[in-house]
């Protein structure tokens, strides 16, 4: 039976590409998100690899919604062996213009989504003898106004996986982050640089999701923007 990956943040961009990469390496994929239409192309690309794919509507920051989604994933594909939470950049403008809601959407919601989904998959992973929890931090750095908020998200993800890695190690569950190389990173810099980053990030996700990465946990894997 194929291993199952549960992926969030896969409507487009590197999150979609990462979902397809997992399918290309033999995994069935459950794609969680709020808008099925927005994920239609991702689902199509995954099914074209020959693997099974299901879209499950869910608010990843809501525990009840994620629990219901997980139940459907279990029913249609099986228990997830891999959780891949793709966290994108949110630019709400300069600090002086940020509202409380802006901050919650830029920082609080992404981090809560990773927490809620990670918590949800722990029990089935323990039951099945192990698993992989991965966060793909598709966040921009550089001198853009959003850089500080995105740095907070990346730092929060790093701290979270380092903490849960220690707790979950005895159960065969690893937790890691894949993120842009911090110095001078800007995913919007050039198409060439973005493509180089994406290729490296996808390779890192594939490795960390696999059996060969069983001894790698609690790490933030920085991928450079240039080849």
mmCIF file of C-alpha atoms in Angstrom:
data_model
loop_
_atom_site.group_PDB
_atom_site.id
_atom_site.type_symbol
_atom_site.label_atom_id
_atom_site.label_comp_id
_atom_site.label_asym_id
_atom_site.label_seq_id
_atom_site.Cartn_x
_atom_site.Cartn_y
_atom_site.Cartn_z
ATOM 1 C CA UNK A 1 0.000 0.000 0.000
ATOM 2 C CA UNK A 2 1.290 3.460 -0.907
ATOM 3 C CA UNK A 3 2.256 5.900 1.807
ATOM 4 C CA UNK A 4 -0.100 8.857 2.189
ATOM 5 C CA UNK A 5 0.883 12.514 2.361
ATOM 6 C CA UNK A 6 -1.427 15.210 3.709
ATOM 7 C CA UNK A 7 -0.517 18.618 2.290
ATOM 8 C CA UNK A 8 -1.696 22.131 3.152
ATOM 9 C CA UNK A 9 -0.982 25.327 1.229
ATOM 10 C CA UNK A 10 -0.837 23.538 -2.118
ATOM 11 C CA UNK A 11 -3.119 25.667 -4.295
ATOM 12 C CA UNK A 12 -0.271 27.013 -6.398
ATOM 13 C CA UNK A 13 3.450 27.738 -6.536
ATOM 14 C CA UNK A 14 5.977 25.701 -4.625
ATOM 15 C CA UNK A 15 3.312 24.100 -2.429
ATOM 16 C CA UNK A 16 1.624 22.638 -5.500
ATOM 17 C CA UNK A 17 4.960 21.534 -6.923
ATOM 18 C CA UNK A 18 5.905 19.840 -3.648
ATOM 19 C CA UNK A 19 2.630 17.898 -3.656
ATOM 20 C CA UNK A 20 3.322 16.663 -7.159
ATOM 21 C CA UNK A 21 6.904 15.753 -6.232
ATOM 22 C CA UNK A 22 5.648 13.528 -3.401
ATOM 23 C CA UNK A 23 3.224 11.841 -5.788
ATOM 24 C CA UNK A 24 6.005 11.293 -8.313
ATOM 25 C CA UNK A 25 7.858 9.405 -5.603
ATOM 26 C CA UNK A 26 4.998 7.010 -4.996
ATOM 27 C CA UNK A 27 2.786 8.709 -2.451
ATOM 28 C CA UNK A 28 -0.981 9.172 -2.526
ATOM 29 C CA UNK A 29 -1.810 12.767 -1.616
ATOM 30 C CA UNK A 30 -4.602 14.456 0.299
ATOM 31 C CA UNK A 31 -4.746 18.189 -0.375
ATOM 32 C CA UNK A 32 -6.382 20.312 2.333
ATOM 33 C CA UNK A 33 -7.595 23.835 1.678
ATOM 34 C CA UNK A 34 -10.494 26.245 1.730
ATOM 35 C CA UNK A 35 -11.223 26.475 -1.999
ATOM 36 C CA UNK A 36 -11.538 23.363 -4.158
ATOM 37 C CA UNK A 37 -11.480 25.371 -7.399
ATOM 38 C CA UNK A 38 -8.153 26.941 -6.459
ATOM 39 C CA UNK A 39 -6.673 23.469 -5.951
ATOM 40 C CA UNK A 40 -8.088 21.907 -9.113
ATOM 41 C CA UNK A 41 -4.862 22.167 -11.099
ATOM 42 C CA UNK A 42 -2.834 20.677 -8.244
ATOM 43 C CA UNK A 43 -5.225 17.731 -7.986
ATOM 44 C CA UNK A 44 -5.066 17.228 -11.761
ATOM 45 C CA UNK A 45 -1.257 17.230 -11.777
ATOM 46 C CA UNK A 46 -1.115 14.710 -8.946
ATOM 47 C CA UNK A 47 -3.588 12.316 -10.560
ATOM 48 C CA UNK A 48 -1.622 12.527 -13.816
ATOM 49 C CA UNK A 49 1.309 10.912 -12.006
ATOM 50 C CA UNK A 50 -0.863 7.843 -11.499
ATOM 51 C CA UNK A 51 -1.238 8.326 -7.747
ATOM 52 C CA UNK A 52 -4.519 8.788 -5.907
ATOM 53 C CA UNK A 53 -5.449 12.284 -4.788
ATOM 54 C CA UNK A 54 -8.333 13.760 -2.850
ATOM 55 C CA UNK A 55 -9.143 17.371 -2.081
ATOM 56 C CA UNK A 56 -10.566 17.905 1.399
ATOM 57 C CA UNK A 57 -12.117 21.236 2.342
ATOM 58 C CA UNK A 58 -10.700 22.430 5.663
ATOM 59 C CA UNK A 59 -9.674 25.464 7.656
ATOM 60 C CA UNK A 60 -6.238 24.328 8.780
ATOM 61 C CA UNK A 61 -6.268 26.702 11.750
ATOM 62 C CA UNK A 62 -9.493 25.192 13.117
ATOM 63 C CA UNK A 63 -9.070 21.999 15.125
ATOM 64 C CA UNK A 64 -12.552 20.635 14.461
ATOM 65 C CA UNK A 65 -12.233 21.234 10.740
ATOM 66 C CA UNK A 66 -8.847 19.494 10.610
ATOM 67 C CA UNK A 67 -10.113 16.517 12.620
ATOM 68 C CA UNK A 68 -13.004 16.076 10.191
ATOM 69 C CA UNK A 69 -10.613 16.377 7.261
ATOM 70 C CA UNK A 70 -8.277 13.788 8.768
ATOM 71 C CA UNK A 71 -11.168 11.366 9.168
ATOM 72 C CA UNK A 72 -11.956 11.705 5.474
ATOM 73 C CA UNK A 73 -8.309 11.246 4.516
ATOM 74 C CA UNK A 74 -8.233 8.068 6.605
ATOM 75 C CA UNK A 75 -11.411 6.816 4.946
ATOM 76 C CA UNK A 76 -10.404 7.531 1.344
ATOM 77 C CA UNK A 77 -6.629 7.080 1.303
ATOM 78 C CA UNK A 78 -5.435 5.866 4.698
ATOM 79 C CA UNK A 79 -3.552 7.403 7.599
ATOM 80 C CA UNK A 80 -1.021 10.084 6.600
ATOM 81 C CA UNK A 81 2.608 9.058 6.939
ATOM 82 C CA UNK A 82 3.711 12.558 5.915
ATOM 83 C CA UNK A 83 2.345 15.972 6.784
ATOM 84 C CA UNK A 84 3.630 18.757 4.549
ATOM 85 C CA UNK A 85 2.471 22.201 5.691
ATOM 86 C CA UNK A 86 3.341 24.844 3.088
ATOM 87 C CA UNK A 87 3.406 28.325 4.612
ATOM 88 C CA UNK A 88 3.474 31.260 2.221
ATOM 89 C CA UNK A 89 4.426 34.887 2.680
ATOM 90 C CA UNK A 90 1.751 37.403 3.637
ATOM 91 C CA UNK A 91 2.546 41.068 2.983
ATOM 92 C CA UNK A 92 0.307 43.491 4.895
ATOM 93 C CA UNK A 93 2.498 46.573 4.573
ATOM 94 C CA UNK A 94 4.767 48.555 6.920
ATOM 95 C CA UNK A 95 4.671 47.993 10.679
ATOM 96 C CA UNK A 96 3.056 51.351 11.440
ATOM 97 C CA UNK A 97 0.122 50.504 9.194
ATOM 98 C CA UNK A 98 -0.514 46.968 10.506
ATOM 99 C CA UNK A 99 -3.758 46.279 12.299
ATOM 100 C CA UNK A 100 -4.158 43.519 14.867
ATOM 101 C CA UNK A 101 -6.036 41.527 12.232
ATOM 102 C CA UNK A 102 -3.206 42.031 9.728
ATOM 103 C CA UNK A 103 -0.704 40.647 12.229
ATOM 104 C CA UNK A 104 -2.934 37.679 13.053
ATOM 105 C CA UNK A 105 -3.265 36.809 9.374
ATOM 106 C CA UNK A 106 0.429 37.311 8.613
ATOM 107 C CA UNK A 107 1.861 35.494 11.642
ATOM 108 C CA UNK A 108 -0.737 33.895 13.904
ATOM 109 C CA UNK A 109 -2.788 32.025 11.322
ATOM 110 C CA UNK A 110 0.139 30.327 9.527
ATOM 111 C CA UNK A 111 1.766 29.186 12.766
ATOM 112 C CA UNK A 112 -1.522 27.973 14.221
ATOM 113 C CA UNK A 113 -2.217 26.013 11.043
ATOM 114 C CA UNK A 114 1.066 24.109 11.367
ATOM 115 C CA UNK A 115 0.380 23.469 15.063
ATOM 116 C CA UNK A 116 -3.172 22.218 14.534
ATOM 117 C CA UNK A 117 -2.360 19.936 11.614
ATOM 118 C CA UNK A 118 0.771 18.564 13.305
ATOM 119 C CA UNK A 119 -1.149 17.775 16.469
ATOM 120 C CA UNK A 120 -3.845 16.015 14.449
ATOM 121 C CA UNK A 121 -1.485 13.582 12.709
ATOM 122 C CA UNK A 122 0.542 12.564 15.772
ATOM 123 C CA UNK A 123 -1.787 9.800 16.999
ATOM 124 C CA UNK A 124 -2.148 8.020 13.627
ATOM 125 C CA UNK A 125 1.598 8.306 13.031
ATOM 126 C CA UNK A 126 2.364 6.803 16.438
ATOM 127 C CA UNK A 127 -0.176 4.021 15.771
ATOM 128 C CA UNK A 128 1.564 3.211 12.485
ATOM 129 C CA UNK A 129 5.103 3.299 13.823
ATOM 130 C CA UNK A 130 6.346 6.701 12.668
ATOM 131 C CA UNK A 131 5.976 9.534 10.208
ATOM 132 C CA UNK A 132 7.289 12.811 8.864
ATOM 133 C CA UNK A 133 6.137 16.326 9.788
ATOM 134 C CA UNK A 134 7.474 18.940 7.385
ATOM 135 C CA UNK A 135 6.936 22.676 7.064
ATOM 136 C CA UNK A 136 7.877 24.336 3.784
ATOM 137 C CA UNK A 137 8.406 28.009 4.569
ATOM 138 C CA UNK A 138 7.866 29.764 1.263
ATOM 139 C CA UNK A 139 8.503 33.171 2.790
ATOM 140 C CA UNK A 140 10.427 36.121 1.405
ATOM 141 C CA UNK A 141 13.219 38.005 3.084
ATOM 142 C CA UNK A 142 15.336 40.867 1.842
ATOM 143 C CA UNK A 143 14.310 44.471 2.367
ATOM 144 C CA UNK A 144 10.609 44.228 1.611
ATOM 145 C CA UNK A 145 8.186 45.479 4.297
ATOM 146 C CA UNK A 146 6.944 41.952 4.983
ATOM 147 C CA UNK A 147 10.416 40.610 5.754
ATOM 148 C CA UNK A 148 10.111 41.068 9.523
ATOM 149 C CA UNK A 149 6.780 39.251 9.743
ATOM 150 C CA UNK A 150 8.034 36.463 7.508
ATOM 151 C CA UNK A 151 11.134 36.121 9.684
ATOM 152 C CA UNK A 152 8.853 35.723 12.693
ATOM 153 C CA UNK A 153 6.963 32.948 10.906
ATOM 154 C CA UNK A 154 10.149 31.146 9.906
ATOM 155 C CA UNK A 155 11.615 31.469 13.400
ATOM 156 C CA UNK A 156 8.373 30.254 14.931
ATOM 157 C CA UNK A 157 8.344 27.222 12.650
ATOM 158 C CA UNK A 158 11.953 26.423 13.521
ATOM 159 C CA UNK A 159 11.267 26.606 17.246
ATOM 160 C CA UNK A 160 8.143 24.496 16.911
ATOM 161 C CA UNK A 161 9.765 21.637 15.011
ATOM 162 C CA UNK A 162 12.791 21.588 17.306
ATOM 163 C CA UNK A 163 10.478 21.227 20.278
ATOM 164 C CA UNK A 164 8.233 18.516 18.879
ATOM 165 C CA UNK A 165 11.189 16.650 17.350
ATOM 166 C CA UNK A 166 12.474 15.822 20.827
ATOM 167 C CA UNK A 167 9.053 14.728 22.024
ATOM 168 C CA UNK A 168 8.254 12.596 18.986
ATOM 169 C CA UNK A 169 11.669 11.005 18.358
ATOM 170 C CA UNK A 170 10.865 7.890 20.459
ATOM 171 C CA UNK A 171 7.869 7.218 18.198
ATOM 172 C CA UNK A 172 9.804 7.365 14.925
ATOM 173 C CA UNK A 173 8.353 10.729 13.935
ATOM 174 C CA UNK A 174 10.642 13.420 12.560
ATOM 175 C CA UNK A 175 9.897 17.153 12.258
ATOM 176 C CA UNK A 176 11.798 19.583 10.043
ATOM 177 C CA UNK A 177 11.504 22.901 8.202
ATOM 178 C CA UNK A 178 12.628 23.682 4.663
ATOM 179 C CA UNK A 179 13.189 27.412 4.220
ATOM 180 C CA UNK A 180 14.987 29.938 2.011
ATOM 181 C CA UNK A 181 18.614 30.654 2.769
ATOM 182 C CA UNK A 182 18.368 33.682 5.093
ATOM 183 C CA UNK A 183 20.946 36.139 3.768
ATOM 184 C CA UNK A 184 19.593 38.339 0.997
ATOM 185 C CA UNK A 185 16.760 35.999 0.134
ATOM 186 C CA UNK A 186 13.917 37.294 -1.973
ATOM 187 C CA UNK A 187 11.772 34.790 -3.788
ATOM 188 C CA UNK A 188 10.613 37.500 -6.175
ATOM 189 C CA UNK A 189 14.130 38.549 -7.193
ATOM 190 C CA UNK A 190 14.314 36.813 -10.575
ATOM 191 C CA UNK A 191 12.654 33.924 -12.296
ATOM 192 C CA UNK A 192 15.998 32.106 -12.501
ATOM 193 C CA UNK A 193 16.721 32.519 -8.796
ATOM 194 C CA UNK A 194 13.216 31.504 -7.862
ATOM 195 C CA UNK A 195 13.464 28.386 -10.015
ATOM 196 C CA UNK A 196 16.813 27.469 -8.436
ATOM 197 C CA UNK A 197 15.347 27.846 -4.958
ATOM 198 C CA UNK A 198 12.240 25.860 -5.867
ATOM 199 C CA UNK A 199 14.263 22.968 -7.295
ATOM 200 C CA UNK A 200 16.426 22.748 -4.186
ATOM 201 C CA UNK A 201 13.461 23.047 -1.840
ATOM 202 C CA UNK A 202 11.576 20.274 -3.624
ATOM 203 C CA UNK A 203 14.598 17.986 -3.421
ATOM 204 C CA UNK A 204 14.849 18.715 0.305
ATOM 205 C CA UNK A 205 11.151 17.940 0.831
ATOM 206 C CA UNK A 206 11.451 14.667 -1.074
ATOM 207 C CA UNK A 207 14.479 13.602 0.984
ATOM 208 C CA UNK A 208 13.022 14.579 4.355
ATOM 209 C CA UNK A 209 9.776 12.755 3.579
ATOM 210 C CA UNK A 210 11.613 9.541 2.807
ATOM 211 C CA UNK A 211 13.055 6.643 4.761
ATOM 212 C CA UNK A 212 16.646 7.846 4.352
ATOM 213 C CA UNK A 213 15.902 10.884 6.553
ATOM 214 C CA UNK A 214 14.897 8.906 9.626
ATOM 215 C CA UNK A 215 17.823 10.338 11.628
ATOM 216 C CA UNK A 216 17.217 13.962 10.591
ATOM 217 C CA UNK A 217 14.854 15.817 12.908
ATOM 218 C CA UNK A 218 14.445 19.199 14.541
ATOM 219 C CA UNK A 219 16.313 20.904 11.705
ATOM 220 C CA UNK A 220 15.722 23.992 9.589
ATOM 221 C CA UNK A 221 17.126 23.196 6.161
ATOM 222 C CA UNK A 222 18.068 26.408 4.387
ATOM 223 C CA UNK A 223 18.051 26.245 0.594
ATOM 224 C CA UNK A 224 20.023 28.869 -1.295
ATOM 225 C CA UNK A 225 18.427 30.992 -3.987
ATOM 226 C CA UNK A 226 21.153 30.258 -6.520
ATOM 227 C CA UNK A 227 22.419 26.940 -7.815
#
